[in-house]
mmCIF file of C-alpha atoms in Angstrom:
data_model
loop_
_atom_site.group_PDB
_atom_site.id
_atom_site.type_symbol
_atom_site.label_atom_id
_atom_site.label_comp_id
_atom_site.label_asym_id
_atom_site.label_seq_id
_atom_site.Cartn_x
_atom_site.Cartn_y
_atom_site.Cartn_z
ATOM 1 C CA MET A 733 84.400 114.151 111.722
ATOM 2 C CA PHE A 734 88.229 114.495 108.881
ATOM 3 C CA ASP A 735 87.870 112.139 105.815
ATOM 4 C CA VAL A 736 91.747 110.793 107.244
ATOM 5 C CA ILE A 737 94.435 110.832 109.876
ATOM 6 C CA THR A 738 97.805 110.599 109.133
ATOM 7 C CA ILE A 739 100.334 108.732 111.171
ATOM 8 C CA GLY A 740 103.673 108.893 110.627
ATOM 9 C CA SER A 741 107.163 110.999 110.425
ATOM 10 C CA ALA A 742 107.410 114.385 110.122
ATOM 11 C CA THR A 743 110.827 116.430 109.075
ATOM 12 C CA LEU A 744 112.371 119.698 107.830
ATOM 13 C CA ASP A 745 113.862 117.901 104.408
ATOM 14 C CA VAL A 746 116.991 120.257 102.843
ATOM 15 C CA PHE A 747 117.767 119.378 99.108
ATOM 16 C CA ILE A 748 121.111 119.984 97.532
ATOM 17 C CA GLU A 749 121.660 119.567 93.774
ATOM 18 C CA SER A 750 124.884 119.258 92.362
ATOM 19 C CA ASP A 751 126.498 118.342 89.279
ATOM 20 C CA SER A 752 129.684 117.425 90.610
ATOM 21 C CA ALA A 753 127.608 114.194 91.669
ATOM 22 C CA ASN A 754 129.134 111.621 90.300
ATOM 23 C CA ILE A 755 126.638 107.578 89.960
ATOM 24 C CA VAL A 756 129.476 104.914 90.371
ATOM 25 C CA SER A 757 128.594 101.014 89.570
ATOM 26 C CA VAL A 758 130.110 98.326 91.632
ATOM 27 C CA SER A 759 129.482 95.597 90.539
ATOM 28 C CA SER A 760 130.681 91.906 91.773
ATOM 29 C CA LYS A 761 129.083 88.439 90.854
ATOM 30 C CA ASP A 762 125.099 88.705 92.263
ATOM 31 C CA LYS A 763 125.129 92.227 92.146
ATOM 32 C CA ARG A 764 126.095 95.860 90.820
ATOM 33 C CA SER A 765 125.089 99.272 92.931
ATOM 34 C CA ASP A 766 125.528 102.620 92.355
ATOM 35 C CA PHE A 767 126.947 104.555 94.973
ATOM 36 C CA MET A 768 127.062 108.671 94.667
ATOM 37 C CA SER A 769 129.790 110.119 95.183
ATOM 38 C CA PHE A 770 131.481 113.685 95.311
ATOM 39 C CA PRO A 771 136.085 114.448 95.538
ATOM 40 C CA TYR A 772 136.606 113.871 99.022
ATOM 41 C CA GLY A 773 138.149 116.294 100.904
ATOM 42 C CA SER A 774 136.760 119.296 99.112
ATOM 43 C CA LYS A 775 134.204 122.062 98.609
ATOM 44 C CA VAL A 776 131.942 120.712 96.075
ATOM 45 C CA GLU A 777 129.942 123.794 94.448
ATOM 46 C CA ILE A 778 125.942 123.564 95.509
ATOM 47 C CA ASP A 779 123.285 124.298 92.340
ATOM 48 C CA ASP A 780 120.518 124.452 93.347
ATOM 49 C CA PHE A 781 119.278 124.620 96.998
ATOM 50 C CA SER A 782 115.924 123.979 98.671
ATOM 51 C CA ARG A 783 113.508 123.229 101.896
ATOM 52 C CA SER A 784 110.741 121.613 102.445
ATOM 53 C CA LEU A 785 108.705 120.017 105.048
ATOM 54 C CA GLY A 786 108.512 116.077 104.662
ATOM 55 C CA GLY A 787 108.439 112.776 106.192
ATOM 56 C CA GLY A 788 105.204 110.100 105.784
ATOM 57 C CA ALA A 789 102.943 111.589 107.725
ATOM 58 C CA ILE A 790 102.840 115.392 106.693
ATOM 59 C CA ASN A 791 103.554 114.769 103.356
ATOM 60 C CA THR A 792 100.531 112.292 103.471
ATOM 61 C CA ALA A 793 99.096 114.624 105.267
ATOM 62 C CA MET A 794 99.670 117.564 102.761
ATOM 63 C CA ASN A 795 98.038 115.802 99.203
ATOM 64 C CA PHE A 796 95.031 114.793 100.634
ATOM 65 C CA SER A 797 94.652 118.106 102.263
ATOM 66 C CA ASN A 798 95.165 119.548 98.672
ATOM 67 C CA LEU A 799 92.599 116.864 98.012
ATOM 68 C CA GLY A 800 90.063 118.209 99.609
ATOM 69 C CA LEU A 801 89.532 116.060 102.855
ATOM 70 C CA SER A 802 89.734 117.251 105.251
ATOM 71 C CA THR A 803 92.539 116.066 107.226
ATOM 72 C CA SER A 804 94.422 115.406 110.845
ATOM 73 C CA THR A 805 97.693 113.670 111.704
ATOM 74 C CA VAL A 806 99.644 112.077 114.437
ATOM 75 C CA VAL A 807 103.441 113.315 114.397
ATOM 76 C CA LYS A 808 106.108 113.662 116.885
ATOM 77 C CA LEU A 809 108.069 116.996 117.276
ATOM 78 C CA GLY A 810 111.047 118.353 119.680
ATOM 79 C CA TYR A 811 110.941 122.170 121.429
ATOM 80 C CA ASP A 812 113.127 123.223 118.895
ATOM 81 C CA GLU A 813 113.392 126.236 116.178
ATOM 82 C CA VAL A 814 111.952 122.720 113.918
ATOM 83 C CA SER A 815 108.080 122.233 114.942
ATOM 84 C CA PRO A 816 106.654 125.680 114.584
ATOM 85 C CA VAL A 817 107.700 125.749 111.682
ATOM 86 C CA ILE A 818 105.999 122.405 110.746
ATOM 87 C CA CYS A 819 102.945 123.091 112.976
ATOM 88 C CA GLU A 820 102.616 127.063 110.558
ATOM 89 C CA ASN A 821 102.627 125.340 107.472
ATOM 90 C CA LEU A 822 100.129 122.577 108.514
ATOM 91 C CA VAL A 823 97.584 125.450 109.832
ATOM 92 C CA LYS A 824 98.474 127.438 106.416
ATOM 93 C CA SER A 825 97.412 124.049 104.613
ATOM 94 C CA ASN A 826 94.216 123.214 106.438
ATOM 95 C CA ILE A 827 95.207 120.057 108.367
ATOM 96 C CA ASP A 828 94.655 119.864 111.699
ATOM 97 C CA THR A 829 97.221 119.862 114.381
ATOM 98 C CA SER A 830 95.112 118.503 117.030
ATOM 99 C CA ASN A 831 96.944 115.421 117.407
ATOM 100 C CA VAL A 832 100.363 116.043 116.449
ATOM 101 C CA ILE A 833 102.676 115.436 119.969
ATOM 102 C CA ARG A 834 105.505 117.722 122.123
ATOM 103 C CA ALA A 835 108.352 116.192 123.451
ATOM 104 C CA LYS A 836 111.113 118.044 125.249
ATOM 105 C CA GLU A 837 113.869 114.908 125.360
ATOM 106 C CA GLU A 838 113.926 114.692 121.491
ATOM 107 C CA LEU A 839 114.507 116.489 118.036
ATOM 108 C CA THR A 840 112.610 116.911 115.350
ATOM 109 C CA GLY A 841 113.087 114.856 112.997
ATOM 110 C CA PHE A 842 115.853 116.246 110.095
ATOM 111 C CA SER A 843 116.606 115.480 106.323
ATOM 112 C CA ILE A 844 119.873 116.410 103.668
ATOM 113 C CA ILE A 845 118.570 115.333 100.266
ATOM 114 C CA LEU A 846 121.337 114.931 97.949
ATOM 115 C CA VAL A 847 120.073 114.872 93.945
ATOM 116 C CA SER A 848 122.036 113.211 91.886
ATOM 117 C CA PHE A 849 121.426 114.940 87.778
ATOM 118 C CA GLN A 850 119.468 111.994 86.529
ATOM 119 C CA GLY A 851 116.439 112.699 89.842
ATOM 120 C CA ASP A 852 117.507 109.698 92.026
ATOM 121 C CA ARG A 853 118.299 110.845 95.551
ATOM 122 C CA THR A 854 120.463 110.032 98.938
ATOM 123 C CA VAL A 855 119.058 110.250 101.924
ATOM 124 C CA LEU A 856 120.393 111.686 105.454
ATOM 125 C CA ALA A 857 117.640 111.311 107.856
ATOM 126 C CA HIS A 858 118.115 112.002 111.648
ATOM 127 C CA ARG A 859 114.606 110.400 113.050
ATOM 128 C CA GLY A 860 114.577 112.680 115.909
ATOM 129 C CA ALA A 861 110.755 112.205 117.193
ATOM 130 C CA ASN A 862 110.005 110.460 115.060
ATOM 131 C CA ALA A 863 111.504 106.908 116.284
ATOM 132 C CA CYS A 864 109.939 107.265 119.999
ATOM 133 C CA ILE A 865 105.258 108.117 119.174
ATOM 134 C CA LYS A 866 104.900 105.712 122.025
ATOM 135 C CA GLU A 867 101.540 104.309 123.257
ATOM 136 C CA LYS A 868 100.985 106.923 126.058
ATOM 137 C CA ASP A 869 101.243 109.775 123.257
ATOM 138 C CA ILE A 870 97.851 109.096 120.757
ATOM 139 C CA ASP A 871 94.767 110.277 122.263
ATOM 140 C CA PHE A 872 92.970 107.147 120.756
ATOM 141 C CA GLU A 873 89.967 109.002 121.876
ATOM 142 C CA SER A 874 90.343 111.645 119.458
ATOM 143 C CA LEU A 875 90.929 108.938 116.551
ATOM 144 C CA LYS A 876 87.680 107.312 116.973
ATOM 145 C CA ASN A 877 86.219 110.909 114.976
ATOM 146 C CA THR A 878 87.845 109.682 110.936
ATOM 147 C CA LYS A 879 87.356 108.303 107.875
ATOM 148 C CA TRP A 880 90.152 106.765 107.200
ATOM 149 C CA LEU A 881 93.500 106.097 109.538
ATOM 150 C CA TYR A 882 96.423 106.040 106.978
ATOM 151 C CA ILE A 883 99.854 104.584 108.506
ATOM 152 C CA ALA A 884 103.012 106.074 106.970
ATOM 153 C CA PRO A 885 106.459 103.610 107.838
ATOM 154 C CA LEU A 886 106.859 104.111 111.497
ATOM 155 C CA ALA A 887 110.604 104.252 112.065
ATOM 156 C CA GLY A 888 112.016 103.212 115.632
ATOM 157 C CA GLU A 889 110.879 102.132 119.015
ATOM 158 C CA SER A 890 107.543 104.032 117.177
ATOM 159 C CA ASN A 891 106.825 100.701 115.004
ATOM 160 C CA LYS A 892 105.355 98.991 117.960
ATOM 161 C CA LEU A 893 102.829 101.259 117.401
ATOM 162 C CA LEU A 894 101.580 99.035 113.824
ATOM 163 C CA ASP A 895 100.039 96.684 115.756
ATOM 164 C CA LYS A 896 97.624 98.658 118.323
ATOM 165 C CA LEU A 897 96.748 100.758 115.482
ATOM 166 C CA ALA A 898 95.600 98.537 113.421
ATOM 167 C CA SER A 899 93.387 96.630 116.060
ATOM 168 C CA PHE A 900 91.244 99.758 117.031
ATOM 169 C CA ALA A 901 91.829 100.771 113.710
ATOM 170 C CA LYS A 902 89.211 97.196 113.215
ATOM 171 C CA GLU A 903 88.085 97.407 116.561
ATOM 172 C CA ASN A 904 86.750 101.028 115.959
ATOM 173 C CA ASN A 905 85.263 100.457 111.706
ATOM 174 C CA ILE A 906 87.335 103.050 110.578
ATOM 175 C CA LYS A 907 89.225 101.993 107.168
ATOM 176 C CA LEU A 908 92.336 101.303 107.322
ATOM 177 C CA SER A 909 95.169 102.083 105.333
ATOM 178 C CA ILE A 910 99.184 100.729 105.109
ATOM 179 C CA ASN A 911 102.723 101.338 103.661
ATOM 180 C CA ALA A 912 104.286 100.096 106.142
ATOM 181 C CA GLY A 913 107.650 100.211 105.030
ATOM 182 C CA THR A 914 110.479 97.757 105.763
ATOM 183 C CA THR A 915 110.761 97.721 109.509
ATOM 184 C CA ALA A 916 107.700 96.766 109.751
ATOM 185 C CA ILE A 917 107.977 94.140 107.424
ATOM 186 C CA LYS A 918 111.750 92.793 109.021
ATOM 187 C CA LYS A 919 109.298 91.647 112.189
ATOM 188 C CA GLY A 920 107.942 88.697 109.773
ATOM 189 C CA GLU A 921 105.320 87.193 107.972
ATOM 190 C CA LYS A 922 103.478 85.579 110.568
ATOM 191 C CA TYR A 923 103.196 89.615 112.409
ATOM 192 C CA PHE A 924 102.376 90.858 109.765
ATOM 193 C CA SER A 925 99.574 89.360 108.554
ATOM 194 C CA LYS A 926 97.808 89.721 111.634
ATOM 195 C CA ILE A 927 98.059 93.641 110.529
ATOM 196 C CA ILE A 928 97.052 92.490 106.419
ATOM 197 C CA GLU A 929 93.888 90.675 107.630
ATOM 198 C CA THR A 930 92.402 94.568 109.240
ATOM 199 C CA ALA A 931 93.157 96.791 106.618
ATOM 200 C CA ASP A 932 91.197 98.039 103.764
ATOM 201 C CA ILE A 933 94.502 98.732 101.381
ATOM 202 C CA LEU A 934 98.201 97.497 101.239
ATOM 203 C CA VAL A 935 100.876 99.567 99.779
ATOM 204 C CA LEU A 936 104.298 97.915 98.825
ATOM 205 C CA ASN A 937 106.886 98.432 96.929
ATOM 206 C CA LYS A 938 108.482 94.697 94.925
ATOM 207 C CA GLU A 939 111.609 94.559 97.207
ATOM 208 C CA GLU A 940 109.233 95.372 100.639
ATOM 209 C CA ALA A 941 106.699 92.501 98.749
ATOM 210 C CA SER A 942 109.271 90.397 97.552
ATOM 211 C CA MET A 943 110.715 90.379 101.425
ATOM 212 C CA LEU A 944 106.859 89.879 103.056
ATOM 213 C CA THR A 945 106.496 87.477 100.402
ATOM 214 C CA LYS A 946 109.437 85.754 100.440
ATOM 215 C CA ILE A 947 108.623 85.213 96.927
ATOM 216 C CA SER A 948 111.441 86.175 93.863
ATOM 217 C CA VAL A 949 110.967 87.662 91.027
ATOM 218 C CA ARG A 950 113.040 85.735 88.069
ATOM 219 C CA PRO A 951 114.704 87.940 85.754
ATOM 220 C CA ASP A 952 111.931 88.386 82.922
ATOM 221 C CA THR A 953 114.604 90.568 80.201
ATOM 222 C CA LYS A 954 115.705 87.644 77.705
ATOM 223 C CA ASN A 955 112.784 85.301 78.547
ATOM 224 C CA GLU A 956 110.080 85.793 75.961
ATOM 225 C CA LYS A 957 107.286 83.280 77.784
ATOM 226 C CA TYR A 958 108.078 86.202 80.898
ATOM 227 C CA SER A 959 107.584 89.335 78.476
ATOM 228 C CA LYS A 960 104.290 88.393 77.427
ATOM 229 C CA GLU A 961 102.764 87.679 80.303
ATOM 230 C CA PHE A 962 99.697 90.221 81.278
ATOM 231 C CA ILE A 963 101.709 90.554 85.291
ATOM 232 C CA HIS A 964 104.492 88.435 85.674
ATOM 233 C CA PRO A 965 103.284 85.276 87.367
ATOM 234 C CA ASP A 966 105.362 85.872 89.916
ATOM 235 C CA ILE A 967 103.926 89.282 90.942
ATOM 236 C CA ILE A 968 101.317 86.989 90.803
ATOM 237 C CA GLU A 969 101.556 85.222 93.038
ATOM 238 C CA MET A 970 102.709 87.688 95.208
ATOM 239 C CA LEU A 971 99.756 89.856 94.831
ATOM 240 C CA LYS A 972 97.322 86.744 95.917
ATOM 241 C CA ALA A 973 99.937 85.687 98.912
ATOM 242 C CA LEU A 974 99.273 89.550 100.076
ATOM 243 C CA LYS A 975 95.092 89.055 99.553
ATOM 244 C CA LYS A 976 94.699 85.663 101.072
ATOM 245 C CA ASP A 977 90.900 85.548 101.726
ATOM 246 C CA ASN A 978 90.846 88.968 103.410
ATOM 247 C CA LYS A 979 89.298 92.352 103.062
ATOM 248 C CA VAL A 980 92.423 93.594 101.669
ATOM 249 C CA ASN A 981 93.255 95.858 98.442
ATOM 250 C CA VAL A 982 96.300 94.920 97.288
ATOM 251 C CA VAL A 983 99.050 97.232 95.126
ATOM 252 C CA ILE A 984 102.089 96.760 94.638
ATOM 253 C CA THR A 985 104.203 100.099 92.712
ATOM 254 C CA ASP A 986 107.790 98.587 90.206
ATOM 255 C CA GLY A 987 109.265 102.069 89.500
ATOM 256 C CA LYS A 988 108.719 102.512 86.038
ATOM 257 C CA ALA A 989 107.547 99.018 85.279
ATOM 258 C CA GLY A 990 104.651 101.045 86.666
ATOM 259 C CA VAL A 991 102.433 99.424 89.117
ATOM 260 C CA TYR A 992 100.123 96.215 90.145
ATOM 261 C CA ALA A 993 96.997 95.509 92.171
ATOM 262 C CA TYR A 994 94.777 93.144 93.169
ATOM 263 C CA ASN A 995 91.507 93.135 95.550
ATOM 264 C CA GLY A 996 90.843 88.935 95.371
ATOM 265 C CA GLU A 997 88.513 89.127 91.621
ATOM 266 C CA ASN A 998 90.724 91.380 89.329
ATOM 267 C CA PHE A 999 94.456 91.881 88.917
ATOM 268 C CA TYR A 1000 95.151 95.688 86.862
ATOM 269 C CA LYS A 1001 98.339 97.199 86.130
ATOM 270 C CA ALA A 1002 99.034 100.795 85.228
ATOM 271 C CA PRO A 1003 102.260 101.751 82.999
ATOM 272 C CA GLU A 1004 103.770 104.771 84.245
ATOM 273 C CA PHE A 1005 102.119 108.100 83.762
ATOM 274 C CA PRO A 1006 104.116 110.125 81.502
ATOM 275 C CA ALA A 1007 106.868 112.771 83.098
ATOM 276 C CA ILE A 1008 109.876 113.926 83.116
ATOM 277 C CA VAL A 1009 111.919 113.498 86.171
ATOM 278 C CA ARG A 1010 114.033 116.135 88.177
ATOM 279 C CA SER A 1011 113.359 113.677 91.929
ATOM 280 C CA THR A 1012 111.883 110.996 92.597
ATOM 281 C CA LEU A 1013 111.850 111.645 96.379
ATOM 282 C CA GLY A 1014 107.940 111.747 97.742
ATOM 283 C CA ALA A 1015 106.892 110.035 94.918
ATOM 284 C CA GLY A 1016 105.636 106.488 96.812
ATOM 285 C CA ASP A 1017 103.741 108.929 99.085
ATOM 286 C CA ALA A 1018 101.838 110.655 95.999
ATOM 287 C CA PHE A 1019 100.878 107.329 94.912
ATOM 288 C CA SER A 1020 100.123 105.942 97.675
ATOM 289 C CA SER A 1021 98.180 108.694 99.186
ATOM 290 C CA THR A 1022 95.940 109.914 95.853
ATOM 291 C CA PHE A 1023 94.950 105.614 95.746
ATOM 292 C CA THR A 1024 93.536 106.213 99.021
ATOM 293 C CA ALA A 1025 92.070 109.350 99.085
ATOM 294 C CA ALA A 1026 90.844 107.675 95.133
ATOM 295 C CA MET A 1027 88.971 104.776 97.268
ATOM 296 C CA GLU A 1028 86.882 107.212 99.104
ATOM 297 C CA LYS A 1029 85.758 109.470 96.484
ATOM 298 C CA TYR A 1030 85.340 106.714 93.706
ATOM 299 C CA ASN A 1031 83.725 104.008 95.885
ATOM 300 C CA MET A 1032 87.232 101.976 96.368
ATOM 301 C CA ASP A 1033 87.104 101.661 92.663
ATOM 302 C CA ILE A 1034 90.867 99.753 91.962
ATOM 303 C CA LYS A 1035 90.173 101.052 88.259
ATOM 304 C CA LYS A 1036 89.307 104.962 89.220
ATOM 305 C CA ALA A 1037 92.489 105.237 92.523
ATOM 306 C CA LEU A 1038 95.112 103.602 90.050
ATOM 307 C CA GLU A 1039 94.392 106.558 87.706
ATOM 308 C CA CYS A 1040 94.516 109.414 89.906
ATOM 309 C CA ALA A 1041 97.605 107.528 92.288
ATOM 310 C CA SER A 1042 99.673 107.098 88.423
ATOM 311 C CA VAL A 1043 99.384 111.005 87.334
ATOM 312 C CA ASN A 1044 99.919 113.242 91.310
ATOM 313 C CA ALA A 1045 102.578 110.757 91.766
ATOM 314 C CA ALA A 1046 104.110 111.781 87.963
ATOM 315 C CA SER A 1047 103.009 115.475 88.830
ATOM 316 C CA VAL A 1048 105.772 114.839 91.919
ATOM 317 C CA VAL A 1049 109.053 113.727 90.456
ATOM 318 C CA GLU A 1050 108.305 116.609 88.340
ATOM 319 C CA VAL A 1051 108.795 119.616 90.592
ATOM 320 C CA PHE A 1052 111.883 120.127 93.067
ATOM 321 C CA GLY A 1053 110.067 118.352 96.341
ATOM 322 C CA ALA A 1054 108.136 115.473 97.586
ATOM 323 C CA GLN A 1055 105.391 118.269 97.741
ATOM 324 C CA GLU A 1056 105.818 120.937 94.955
ATOM 325 C CA GLY A 1057 103.661 119.220 92.247
ATOM 326 C CA PHE A 1058 100.081 117.569 94.529
ATOM 327 C CA LEU A 1059 97.570 118.500 91.966
ATOM 328 C CA THR A 1060 93.440 118.550 93.006
ATOM 329 C CA PHE A 1061 90.946 115.807 91.676
ATOM 330 C CA ASP A 1062 90.151 118.097 88.881
ATOM 331 C CA GLU A 1063 93.662 118.537 88.080
ATOM 332 C CA ILE A 1064 94.091 114.672 87.683
ATOM 333 C CA GLY A 1065 91.279 114.556 85.372
ATOM 334 C CA GLU A 1066 92.442 116.975 82.809
ATOM 335 C CA LYS A 1067 96.266 115.856 83.008
ATOM 336 C CA LEU A 1068 94.476 112.377 82.119
ATOM 337 C CA LYS A 1069 92.089 113.309 78.958
ATOM 338 C CA SER A 1070 95.410 114.835 78.050
ATOM 339 C CA GLU A 1071 97.145 111.328 78.013
ATOM 340 C CA PRO A 1072 94.280 109.292 76.204
ATOM 341 C CA CYS A 1073 97.129 106.062 75.498
ATOM 342 C CA PHE A 1074 97.478 106.112 78.882
ATOM 343 C CA LYS A 1075 95.114 103.294 80.862
ATOM 344 C CA ILE A 1076 94.215 100.229 82.797
ATOM 345 C CA GLU A 1077 94.954 97.293 81.756
ATOM 346 C CA MET A 1078 92.276 94.757 84.029
ATOM 347 C CA LYS A 1079 91.783 90.824 83.991
ATOM 348 C CA HIS A 1080 89.361 89.079 85.885
ATOM 349 C CA LYS A 1081 91.568 85.915 87.878
ATOM 350 C CA ASN A 1082 89.887 83.265 85.706
ATOM 351 C CA GLU A 1083 91.699 84.669 83.083
ATOM 352 C CA ILE A 1084 95.303 83.842 84.598
ATOM 353 C CA ARG A 1085 96.953 81.106 84.290
#
């Protein structure tokens, strides 16, 4: 029996850091966009270079295993020079590979990650086999052998599996944690609401939550009424709209502003845990998988799960790579002791106007 089986993408990530990169901001009447740029037609020096495994299913499986959960993963790889590297590293990390799918007709996923001097990144991604997981590829009998299914964002045609996997979890009394991504969300609220009904945990960023609920967060930087709120009223409405009357614990991440959660009784707000940011890649995977692992370890204690997830995500952004900063639960506990000012705020739903 596994504690968790992750499902999603697997890639070989190549990280490229160059101080020659420029951040160019372009503004229009309605929006501002930032671009990473390099001198056109020139040869650019690389200041740092590394390779590591990546992809939502791999990043989260590595984290679950590091946190002490028995872990397997469902990913699709090609028959190429990359796939043995992925499998070997999974085995070294005590992750079961019996659910790994191999395909002759596709290449293993591959990404080039351009990291700016600010720590943000631009990802050039080739989805490859990640976009081609089919229902017939998966051994559903094997999936019954787990407490949790963790569904990372599914790319391309693989996204068609989401409702099947959600129904399967419900039918077999398997706990379900979903970090769906924009491809699934673009299918609309009617489609996604059926998925949410089966989930125990749903993690979205603020933009995804807004896309799904059709609720926009009004700017509050110059509005004294909104800035004094425990949680912005529009985010409160998002959380309520996603929670409805089902069993799901809803989590919305909001970058440097922190994280919000709602379980139908209490609203929670977690600030960003202090960190010196080197690369934000993998922070979302670290947060959502640590939150899920902590919910399992601490009997669905949202406050404790938010603490653990915030610390582990902060550790990941301080290093170069999506998996290099993972902490154990003991190490997370020590980090929390070192920052006594870090507190999770909580209010009962009746306290919210």
